[in-house]
Coordinates of C-alpha atoms in Angstrom, one line a residue:
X593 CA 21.2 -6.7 87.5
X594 CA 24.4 -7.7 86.0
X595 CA 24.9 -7.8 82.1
X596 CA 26.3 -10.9 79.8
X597 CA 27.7 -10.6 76.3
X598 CA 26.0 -13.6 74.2
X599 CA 27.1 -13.9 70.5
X600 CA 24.2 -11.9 68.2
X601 CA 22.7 -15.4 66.8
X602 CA 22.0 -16.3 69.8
X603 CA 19.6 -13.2 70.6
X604 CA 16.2 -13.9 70.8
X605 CA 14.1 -11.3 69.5
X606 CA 12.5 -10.3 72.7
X607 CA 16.7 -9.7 74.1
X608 CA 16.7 -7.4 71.1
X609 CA 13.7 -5.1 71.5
X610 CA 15.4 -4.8 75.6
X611 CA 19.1 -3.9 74.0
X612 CA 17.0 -1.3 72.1
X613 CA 15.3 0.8 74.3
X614 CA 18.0 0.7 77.2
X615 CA 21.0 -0.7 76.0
X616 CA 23.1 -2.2 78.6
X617 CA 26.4 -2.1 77.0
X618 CA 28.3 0.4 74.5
X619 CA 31.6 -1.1 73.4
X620 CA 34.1 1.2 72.7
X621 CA 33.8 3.6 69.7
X622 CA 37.5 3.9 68.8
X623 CA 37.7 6.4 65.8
X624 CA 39.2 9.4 67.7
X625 CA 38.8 8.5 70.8
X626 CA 42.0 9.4 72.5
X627 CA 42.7 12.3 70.3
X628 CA 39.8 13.4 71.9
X629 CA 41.2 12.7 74.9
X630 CA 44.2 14.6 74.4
X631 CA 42.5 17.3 73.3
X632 CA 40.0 17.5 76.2
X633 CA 43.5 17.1 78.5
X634 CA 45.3 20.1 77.0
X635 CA 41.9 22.2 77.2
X636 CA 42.0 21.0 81.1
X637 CA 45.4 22.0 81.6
X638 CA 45.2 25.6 80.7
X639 CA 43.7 26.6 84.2
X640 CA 44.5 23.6 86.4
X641 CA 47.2 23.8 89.3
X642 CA 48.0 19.8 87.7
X643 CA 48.7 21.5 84.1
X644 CA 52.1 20.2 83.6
X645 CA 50.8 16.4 84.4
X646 CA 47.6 17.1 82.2
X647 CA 49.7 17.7 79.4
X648 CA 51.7 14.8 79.8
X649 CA 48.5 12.7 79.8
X650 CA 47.6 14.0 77.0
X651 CA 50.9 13.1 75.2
X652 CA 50.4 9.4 76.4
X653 CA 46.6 9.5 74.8
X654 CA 47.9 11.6 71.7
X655 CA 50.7 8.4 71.5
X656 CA 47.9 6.1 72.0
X657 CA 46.1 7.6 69.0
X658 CA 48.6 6.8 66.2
X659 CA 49.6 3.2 67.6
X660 CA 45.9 2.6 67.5
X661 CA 45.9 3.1 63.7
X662 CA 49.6 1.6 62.8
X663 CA 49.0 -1.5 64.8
X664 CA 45.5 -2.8 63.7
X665 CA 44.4 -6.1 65.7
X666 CA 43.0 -8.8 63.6
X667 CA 41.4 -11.6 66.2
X668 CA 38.4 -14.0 65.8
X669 CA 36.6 -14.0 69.5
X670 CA 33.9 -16.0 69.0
X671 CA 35.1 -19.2 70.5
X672 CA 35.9 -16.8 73.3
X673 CA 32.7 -15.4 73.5
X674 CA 30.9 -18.8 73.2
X675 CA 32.7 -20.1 75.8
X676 CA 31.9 -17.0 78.5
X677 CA 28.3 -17.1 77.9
X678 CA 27.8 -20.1 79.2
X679 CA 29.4 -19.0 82.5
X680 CA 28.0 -15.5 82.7
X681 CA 31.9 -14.2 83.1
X682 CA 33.3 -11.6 81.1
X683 CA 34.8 -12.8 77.9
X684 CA 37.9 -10.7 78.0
X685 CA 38.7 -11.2 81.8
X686 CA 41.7 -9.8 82.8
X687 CA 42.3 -12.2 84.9
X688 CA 42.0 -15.4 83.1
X689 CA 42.4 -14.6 79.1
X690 CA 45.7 -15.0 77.7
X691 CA 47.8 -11.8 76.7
X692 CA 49.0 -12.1 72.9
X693 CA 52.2 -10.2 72.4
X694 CA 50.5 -7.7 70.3
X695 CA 50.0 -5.5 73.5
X696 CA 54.0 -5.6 73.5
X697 CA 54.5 -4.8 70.3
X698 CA 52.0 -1.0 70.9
X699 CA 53.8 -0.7 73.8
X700 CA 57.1 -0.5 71.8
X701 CA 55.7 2.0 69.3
X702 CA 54.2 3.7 72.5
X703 CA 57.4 4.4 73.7
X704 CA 58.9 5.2 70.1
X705 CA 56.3 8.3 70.1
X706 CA 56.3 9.6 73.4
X707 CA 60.2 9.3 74.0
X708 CA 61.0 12.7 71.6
X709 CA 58.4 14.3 73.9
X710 CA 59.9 13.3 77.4
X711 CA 62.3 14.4 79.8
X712 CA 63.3 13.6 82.9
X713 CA 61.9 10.6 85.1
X714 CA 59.3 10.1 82.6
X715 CA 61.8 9.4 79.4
X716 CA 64.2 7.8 82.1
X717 CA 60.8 5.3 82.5
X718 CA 60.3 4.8 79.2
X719 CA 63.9 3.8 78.4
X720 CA 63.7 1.4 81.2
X721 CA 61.1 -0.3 79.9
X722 CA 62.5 -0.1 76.5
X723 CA 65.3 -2.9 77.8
X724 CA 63.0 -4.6 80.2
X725 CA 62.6 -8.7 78.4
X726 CA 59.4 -10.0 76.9
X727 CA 59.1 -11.8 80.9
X728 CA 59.6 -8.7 82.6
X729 CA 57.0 -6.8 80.5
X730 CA 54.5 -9.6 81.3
X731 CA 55.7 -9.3 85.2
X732 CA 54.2 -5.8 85.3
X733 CA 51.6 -6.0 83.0
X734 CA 50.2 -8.8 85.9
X735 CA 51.0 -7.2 88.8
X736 CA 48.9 -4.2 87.5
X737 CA 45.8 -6.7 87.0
X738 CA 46.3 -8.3 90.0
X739 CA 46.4 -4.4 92.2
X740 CA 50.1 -5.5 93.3
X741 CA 51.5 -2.2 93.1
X742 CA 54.5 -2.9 95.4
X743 CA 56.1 -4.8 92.1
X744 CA 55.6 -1.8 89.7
X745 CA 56.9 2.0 90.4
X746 CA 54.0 4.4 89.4
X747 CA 56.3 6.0 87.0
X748 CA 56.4 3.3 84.7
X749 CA 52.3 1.9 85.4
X750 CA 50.7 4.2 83.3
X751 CA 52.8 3.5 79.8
X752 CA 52.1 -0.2 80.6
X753 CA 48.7 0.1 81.0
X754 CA 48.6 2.3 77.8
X755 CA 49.5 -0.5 75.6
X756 CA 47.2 -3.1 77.8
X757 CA 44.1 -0.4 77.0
X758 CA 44.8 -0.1 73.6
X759 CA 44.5 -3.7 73.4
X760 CA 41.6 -4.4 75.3
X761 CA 39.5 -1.5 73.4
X762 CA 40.9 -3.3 70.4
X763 CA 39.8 -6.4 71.3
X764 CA 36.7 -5.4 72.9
X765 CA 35.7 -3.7 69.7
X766 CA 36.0 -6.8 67.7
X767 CA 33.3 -8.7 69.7
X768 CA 30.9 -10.6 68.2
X769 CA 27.7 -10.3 70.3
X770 CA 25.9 -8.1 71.8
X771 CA 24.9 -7.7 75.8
X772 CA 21.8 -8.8 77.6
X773 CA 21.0 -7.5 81.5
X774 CA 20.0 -10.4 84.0
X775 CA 19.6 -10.6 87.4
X776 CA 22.8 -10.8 89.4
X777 CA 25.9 -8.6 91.5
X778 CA 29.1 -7.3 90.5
X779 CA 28.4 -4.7 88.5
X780 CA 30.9 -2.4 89.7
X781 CA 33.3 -4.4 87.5
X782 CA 33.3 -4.0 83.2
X783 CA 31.4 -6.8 82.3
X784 CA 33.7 -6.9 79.1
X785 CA 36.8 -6.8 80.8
X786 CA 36.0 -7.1 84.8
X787 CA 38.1 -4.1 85.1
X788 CA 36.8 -1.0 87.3
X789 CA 35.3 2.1 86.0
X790 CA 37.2 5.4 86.2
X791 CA 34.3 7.2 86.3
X792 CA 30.5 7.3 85.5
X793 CA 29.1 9.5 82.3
X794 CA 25.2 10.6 82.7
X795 CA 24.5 10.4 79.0
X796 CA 22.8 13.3 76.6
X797 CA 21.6 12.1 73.1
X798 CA 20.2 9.2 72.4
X799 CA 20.8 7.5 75.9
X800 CA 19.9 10.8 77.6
X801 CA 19.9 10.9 81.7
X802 CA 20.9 7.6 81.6
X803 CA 24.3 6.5 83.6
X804 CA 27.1 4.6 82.0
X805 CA 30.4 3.5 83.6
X806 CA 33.0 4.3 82.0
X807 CA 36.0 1.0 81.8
X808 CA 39.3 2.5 82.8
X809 CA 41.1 -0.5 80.5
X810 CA 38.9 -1.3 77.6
X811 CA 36.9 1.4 77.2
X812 CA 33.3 0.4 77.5
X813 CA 30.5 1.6 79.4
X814 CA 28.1 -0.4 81.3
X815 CA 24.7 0.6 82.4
X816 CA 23.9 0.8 85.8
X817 CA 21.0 3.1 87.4
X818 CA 21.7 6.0 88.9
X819 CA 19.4 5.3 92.5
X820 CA 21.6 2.8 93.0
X821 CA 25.6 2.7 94.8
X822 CA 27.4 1.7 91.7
X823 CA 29.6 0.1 94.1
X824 CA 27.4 -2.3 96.6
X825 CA 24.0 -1.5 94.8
X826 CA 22.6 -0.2 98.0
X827 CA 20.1 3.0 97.6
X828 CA 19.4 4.3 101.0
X829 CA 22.7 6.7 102.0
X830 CA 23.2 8.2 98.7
X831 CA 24.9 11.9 98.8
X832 CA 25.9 14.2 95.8
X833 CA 28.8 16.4 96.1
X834 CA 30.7 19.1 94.2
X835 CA 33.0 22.0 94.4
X836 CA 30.7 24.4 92.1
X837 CA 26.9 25.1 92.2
X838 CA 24.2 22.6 91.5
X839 CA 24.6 22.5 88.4
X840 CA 28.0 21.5 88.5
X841 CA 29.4 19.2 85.3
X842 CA 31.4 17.2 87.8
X843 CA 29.5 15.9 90.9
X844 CA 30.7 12.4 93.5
X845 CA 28.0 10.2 94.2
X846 CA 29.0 8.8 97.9
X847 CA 27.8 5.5 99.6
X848 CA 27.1 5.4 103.5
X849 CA 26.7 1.8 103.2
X850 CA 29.9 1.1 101.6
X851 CA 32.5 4.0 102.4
X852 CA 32.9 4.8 98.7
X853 CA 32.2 7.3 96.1
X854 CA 32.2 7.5 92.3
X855 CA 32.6 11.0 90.0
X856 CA 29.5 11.3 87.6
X857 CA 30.3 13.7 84.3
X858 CA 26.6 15.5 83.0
X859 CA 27.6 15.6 79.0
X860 CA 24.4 17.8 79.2
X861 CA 25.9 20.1 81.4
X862 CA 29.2 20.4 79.6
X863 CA 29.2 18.2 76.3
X864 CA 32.8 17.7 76.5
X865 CA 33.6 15.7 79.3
X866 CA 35.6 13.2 78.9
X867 CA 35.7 10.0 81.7
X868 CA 39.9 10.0 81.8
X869 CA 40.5 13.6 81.6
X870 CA 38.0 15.3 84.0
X871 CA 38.7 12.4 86.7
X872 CA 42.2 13.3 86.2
X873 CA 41.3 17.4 85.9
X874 CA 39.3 17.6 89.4
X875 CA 41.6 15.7 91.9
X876 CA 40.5 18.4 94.5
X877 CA 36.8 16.9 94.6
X878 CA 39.1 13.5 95.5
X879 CA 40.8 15.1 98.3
X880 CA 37.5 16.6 99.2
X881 CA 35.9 13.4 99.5
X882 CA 39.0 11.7 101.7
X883 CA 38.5 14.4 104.0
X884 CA 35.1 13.2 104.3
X885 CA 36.2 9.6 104.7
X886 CA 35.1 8.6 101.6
X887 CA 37.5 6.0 99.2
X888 CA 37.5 5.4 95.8
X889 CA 35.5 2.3 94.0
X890 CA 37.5 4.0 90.8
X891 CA 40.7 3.8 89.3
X892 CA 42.2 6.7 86.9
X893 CA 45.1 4.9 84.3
X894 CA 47.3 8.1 85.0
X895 CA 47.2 7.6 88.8
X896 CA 47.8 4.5 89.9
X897 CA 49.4 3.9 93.5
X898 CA 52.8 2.7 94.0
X899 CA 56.3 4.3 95.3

């Protein structure tokens, strides 16, 4: 099954009583969401070997948090979104929807905030970037999209894609429609976006034991079941792993077929959990799973490869 956003008056009223009772998409819920980030980063970083890099995550989301609300995006999409439907693609596609300079603009009040709060190689990034040109920023921003990470140093990826996710939640927030599951592949990629996930969240609440993606770029989640490789869709070499008992908030969910695994976060199991932070928090379940041959079909915005 894949998922297409259609504008809402174009629902028909049987596409609305589906949406209801499992609804494919949930776009981004932006009030607090990366103070709660930051929040869940610092609690992480209390008892983690990776405390001091926690806490600098947690600056960057803290950051994110006050640009969010000083820099307000005001965009009409529906042309946008018209236009995708037709096709089936994603309506903000990173690969083929222009980049308005607005994401420059949060990445210079990014680095305002974060640069009192820096030292070493981190601030010496950020004041790079501060005298990088309008070109140069749009360079990297690119290279990130397009997985070229031998054109951007990891030190300087994660601010970039700061300001890129602030946008895209932004933007992805302001769509006019509402999502509709068909038959079809790819859904390991955002079907807002067409980003990758950076991990999956099995849901407590209203959308209880249900699995949702979470977008490592825009911030949606996408629903994809849980007897199923969220990768290649395949069902018959499925394995669970963790570090802790069975009842473990954190688990991977590895694919035979495919060679890769995904992290799934039980909110019911720990309500907290938070996609960026515990992906980032249990990086021992990763090396875990290498040593089992396993890859990643996931990307984590504060560790992206590169020299």
């Amino acid at each position: 099954m894949s998922i297409r956003i259609i504008p809402q008056n174009q629902l028909e009223k049987s596409d609305q009583k589906t949406a209801e009772q499992i609804p494919p998409l949930l776009f981004p819920r932006l009030k607090n969401l990366y103070s709660r980030r930051a929040a869940r980063l610092r609690q992480l970083a209390e008892k983690n070997p990776l405390g001091d890099y926690l806490r600098f995550a947690a600056v960057v989301a803290s950051a994110q948090e006050i640009v969010l609300y000083d820099h307000p995006l005001q965009m009409d999409l529906y042309a946008r979104l018209v236009e995708t439907a037709a096709t089936g693609k994603p309506p903000l596609d990173i690969h083929t929807l222009p980049r308005d300079p607005h994401w420059q603009r949060l990445l210079s009040s990014l680095i305002a905030e974060m640069k009192p709060e820096m030292t070493g190689q981190a601030l010496a990034s950020l004041e790079n970037l501060e005298k990088a040109s309008a070109a140069e920023l749009e360079t990297l921003a690119s290279a990130l999209f397009a997985n070229d990470f031998a054109q951007i140093s990891s030190d300087k990826s994660p601010f970039i894609w700061a300001a890129l996710s602030i946008y895209w939640a932004q933007m992805a927030a302001l769509i006019p429609g509402k999502a509709r599951a068909e038959y079809g592949e790819q859904r390991q990629f955002c079907p807002v976006c067409a980003s990758v996930p950076v991990a999956s969240v099995v849901h407590m609440g209203s959308q209880e034991g249900l699995r949702y993606l979470h977008c490592n770029l825009c911030e949606s989640e996408w629903y994809v079941v849980r007897s199923k490789c969220s990768n290649c869709e395949q069902t018959g070499d499925l394995h669970y792993w963790s570090l802790e008992s069975e009842l473990a908030s954190i688990k991977a969910e590895s694919c035979g077929d495919c060679g890769t695994y995904l992290k799934l976060l039980y909110q019911e199991k720990d309500p907290a959990v938070e996609p960026v932070a515990d992906d980032l928090a249990s990086l021992i379940l990763d090396a875990r799973m290498e040593q089992e041959g396993f890859a990643r079909s996931s990307l984590n915005p504060f560790l992206f490869p590169g020299e």
